[in-house]
PDB file of C-alpha atoms in Angstrom:
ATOM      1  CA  UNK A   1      -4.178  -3.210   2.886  1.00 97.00           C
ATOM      2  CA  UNK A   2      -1.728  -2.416   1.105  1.00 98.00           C
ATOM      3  CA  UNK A   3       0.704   0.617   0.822  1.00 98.00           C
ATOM      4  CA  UNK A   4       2.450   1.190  -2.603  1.00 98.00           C
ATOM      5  CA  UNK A   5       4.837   4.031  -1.251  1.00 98.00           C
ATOM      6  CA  UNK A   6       8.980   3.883  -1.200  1.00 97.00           C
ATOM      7  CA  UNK A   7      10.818   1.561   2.148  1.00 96.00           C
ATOM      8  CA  UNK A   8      11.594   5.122   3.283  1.00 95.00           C
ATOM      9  CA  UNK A   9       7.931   6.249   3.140  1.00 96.00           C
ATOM     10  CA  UNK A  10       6.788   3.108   4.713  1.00 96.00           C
ATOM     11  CA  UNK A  11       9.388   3.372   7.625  1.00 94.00           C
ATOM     12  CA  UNK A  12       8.686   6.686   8.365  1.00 94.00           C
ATOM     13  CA  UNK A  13       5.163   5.996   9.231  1.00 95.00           C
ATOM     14  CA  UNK A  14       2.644   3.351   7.977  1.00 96.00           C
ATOM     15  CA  UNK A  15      -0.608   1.910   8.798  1.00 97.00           C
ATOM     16  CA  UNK A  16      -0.710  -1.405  11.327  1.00 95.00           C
ATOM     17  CA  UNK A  17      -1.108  -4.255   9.169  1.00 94.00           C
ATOM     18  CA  UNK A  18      -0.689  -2.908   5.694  1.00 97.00           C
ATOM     19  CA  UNK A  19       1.902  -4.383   3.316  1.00 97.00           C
ATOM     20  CA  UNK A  20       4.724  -2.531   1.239  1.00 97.00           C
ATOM     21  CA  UNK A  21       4.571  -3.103  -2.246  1.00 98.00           C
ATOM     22  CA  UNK A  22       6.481  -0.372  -3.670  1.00 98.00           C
ATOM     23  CA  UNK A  23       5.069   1.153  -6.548  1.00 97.00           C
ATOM     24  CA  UNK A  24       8.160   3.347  -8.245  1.00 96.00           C
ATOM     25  CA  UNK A  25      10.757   0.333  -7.467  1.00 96.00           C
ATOM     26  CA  UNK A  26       8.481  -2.261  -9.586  1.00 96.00           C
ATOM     27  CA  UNK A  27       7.590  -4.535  -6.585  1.00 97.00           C
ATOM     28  CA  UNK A  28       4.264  -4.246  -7.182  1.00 98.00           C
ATOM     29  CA  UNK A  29       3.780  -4.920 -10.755  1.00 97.00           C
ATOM     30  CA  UNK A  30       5.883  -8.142  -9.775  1.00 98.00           C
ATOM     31  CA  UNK A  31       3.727  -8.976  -6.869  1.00 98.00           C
ATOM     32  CA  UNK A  32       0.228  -8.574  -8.368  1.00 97.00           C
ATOM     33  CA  UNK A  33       0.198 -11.805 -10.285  1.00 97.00           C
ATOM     34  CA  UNK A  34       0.406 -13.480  -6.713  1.00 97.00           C
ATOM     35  CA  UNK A  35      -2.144 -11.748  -5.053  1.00 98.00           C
ATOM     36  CA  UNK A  36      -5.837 -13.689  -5.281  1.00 97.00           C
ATOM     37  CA  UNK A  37      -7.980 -11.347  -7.521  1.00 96.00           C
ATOM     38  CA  UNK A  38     -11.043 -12.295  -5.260  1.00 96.00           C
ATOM     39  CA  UNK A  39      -9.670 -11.041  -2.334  1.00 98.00           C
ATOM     40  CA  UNK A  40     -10.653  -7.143  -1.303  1.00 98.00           C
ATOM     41  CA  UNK A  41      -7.638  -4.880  -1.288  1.00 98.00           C
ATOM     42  CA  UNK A  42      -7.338  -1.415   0.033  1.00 98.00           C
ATOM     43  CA  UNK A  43      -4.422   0.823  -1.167  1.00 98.00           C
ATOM     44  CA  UNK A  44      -2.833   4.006  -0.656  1.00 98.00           C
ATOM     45  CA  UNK A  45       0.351   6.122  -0.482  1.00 97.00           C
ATOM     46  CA  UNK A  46       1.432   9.715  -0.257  1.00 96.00           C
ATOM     47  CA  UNK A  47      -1.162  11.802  -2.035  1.00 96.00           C
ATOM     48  CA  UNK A  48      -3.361   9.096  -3.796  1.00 96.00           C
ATOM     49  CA  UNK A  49      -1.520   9.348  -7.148  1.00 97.00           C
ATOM     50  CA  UNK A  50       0.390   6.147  -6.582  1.00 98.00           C
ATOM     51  CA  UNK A  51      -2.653   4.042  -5.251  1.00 98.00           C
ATOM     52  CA  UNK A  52      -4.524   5.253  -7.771  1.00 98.00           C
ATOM     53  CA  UNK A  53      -2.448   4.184 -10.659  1.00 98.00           C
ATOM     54  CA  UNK A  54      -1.577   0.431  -8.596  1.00 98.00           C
ATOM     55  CA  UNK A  55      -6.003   0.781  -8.747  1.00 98.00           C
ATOM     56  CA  UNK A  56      -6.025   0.726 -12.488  1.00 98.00           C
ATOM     57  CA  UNK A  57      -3.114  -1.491 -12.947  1.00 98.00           C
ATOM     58  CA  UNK A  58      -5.017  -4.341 -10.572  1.00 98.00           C
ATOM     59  CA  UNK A  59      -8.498  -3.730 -12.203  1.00 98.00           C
ATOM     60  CA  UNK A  60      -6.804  -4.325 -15.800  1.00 97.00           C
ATOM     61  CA  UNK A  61      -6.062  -7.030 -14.574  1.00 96.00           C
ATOM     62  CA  UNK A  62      -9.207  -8.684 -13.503  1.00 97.00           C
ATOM     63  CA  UNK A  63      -9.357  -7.033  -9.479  1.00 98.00           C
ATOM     64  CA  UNK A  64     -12.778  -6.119  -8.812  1.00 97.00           C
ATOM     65  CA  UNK A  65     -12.648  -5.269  -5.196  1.00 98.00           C
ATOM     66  CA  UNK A  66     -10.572  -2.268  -5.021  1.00 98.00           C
ATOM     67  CA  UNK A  67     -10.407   1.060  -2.908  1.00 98.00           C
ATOM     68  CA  UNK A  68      -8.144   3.981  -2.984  1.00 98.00           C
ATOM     69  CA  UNK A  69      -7.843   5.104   0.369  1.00 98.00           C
ATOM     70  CA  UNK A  70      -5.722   7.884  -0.973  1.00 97.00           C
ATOM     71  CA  UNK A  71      -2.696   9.371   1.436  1.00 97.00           C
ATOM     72  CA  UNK A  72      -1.288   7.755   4.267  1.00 96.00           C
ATOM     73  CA  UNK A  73      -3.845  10.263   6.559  1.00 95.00           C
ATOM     74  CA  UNK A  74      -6.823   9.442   4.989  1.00 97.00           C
ATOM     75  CA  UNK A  75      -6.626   6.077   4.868  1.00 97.00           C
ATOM     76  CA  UNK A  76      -6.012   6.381   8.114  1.00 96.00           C
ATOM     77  CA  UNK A  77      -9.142   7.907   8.953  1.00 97.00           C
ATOM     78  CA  UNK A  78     -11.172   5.558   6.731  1.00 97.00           C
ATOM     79  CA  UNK A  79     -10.080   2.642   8.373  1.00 97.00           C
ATOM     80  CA  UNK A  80      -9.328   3.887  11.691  1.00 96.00           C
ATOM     81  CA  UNK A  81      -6.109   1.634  11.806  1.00 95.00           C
ATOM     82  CA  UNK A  82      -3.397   3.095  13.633  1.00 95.00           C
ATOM     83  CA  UNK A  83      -0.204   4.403  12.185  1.00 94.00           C
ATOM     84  CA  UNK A  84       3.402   3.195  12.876  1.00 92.00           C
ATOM     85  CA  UNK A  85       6.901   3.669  11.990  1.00 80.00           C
ATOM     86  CA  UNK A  86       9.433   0.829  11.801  1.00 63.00           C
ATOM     87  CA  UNK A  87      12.267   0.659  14.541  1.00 51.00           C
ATOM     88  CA  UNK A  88      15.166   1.901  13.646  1.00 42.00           C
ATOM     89  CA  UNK A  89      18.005  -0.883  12.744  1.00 42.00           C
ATOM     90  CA  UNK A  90      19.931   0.029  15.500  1.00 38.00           C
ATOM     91  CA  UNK A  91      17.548   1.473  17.992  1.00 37.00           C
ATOM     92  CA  UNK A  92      18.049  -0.057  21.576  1.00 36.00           C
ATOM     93  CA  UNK A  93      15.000   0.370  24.082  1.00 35.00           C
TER      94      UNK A  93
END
């Protein structure tokens, strides 16, 4: 799972489990090579535009088993994974 939104998009609110590879800051272009192309991978981000594009850019790249789950509220649904939002650095409980 992975979300290709902005840290401030992903700390705001972001599925349980998924990882941040930010799309716009160029972490996941670096990251892809990394990532085992026979693995299944489920992305998404704000409006789908974002996973979308990280879709294409993994399939060009020999990816097969892809999804865009589109925003962060559908691919909520689709999965049924719970959202979360990152503690604050300086929030005491």
């Amino acid at each position: 799972m992975l979300d290709v939104r902005t840290p401030a998009e992903f700390a705001a609110g972001h599925l349980a489990g998924a990882r941040r590879l930010d799309w716009n800051g160029g972490e996941f272009a670096a990251a892809v090579p990394d990532l085992d192309p026979a693995a299944e991978y489920q992305l998404y981000c704000r409006s789908g535009n974002r996973s979308g594009q990280g879709l294409e850019f993994m399939a060009a790249t020999g990816f097969t088993r892809l999804t865009n789950l589109g925003s962060l509220e559908q691919a909520a649904a689709a999965t049924g994974r719970p959202t979360t939002a990152a503690e604050a650095p300086n929030a005491r409980g």
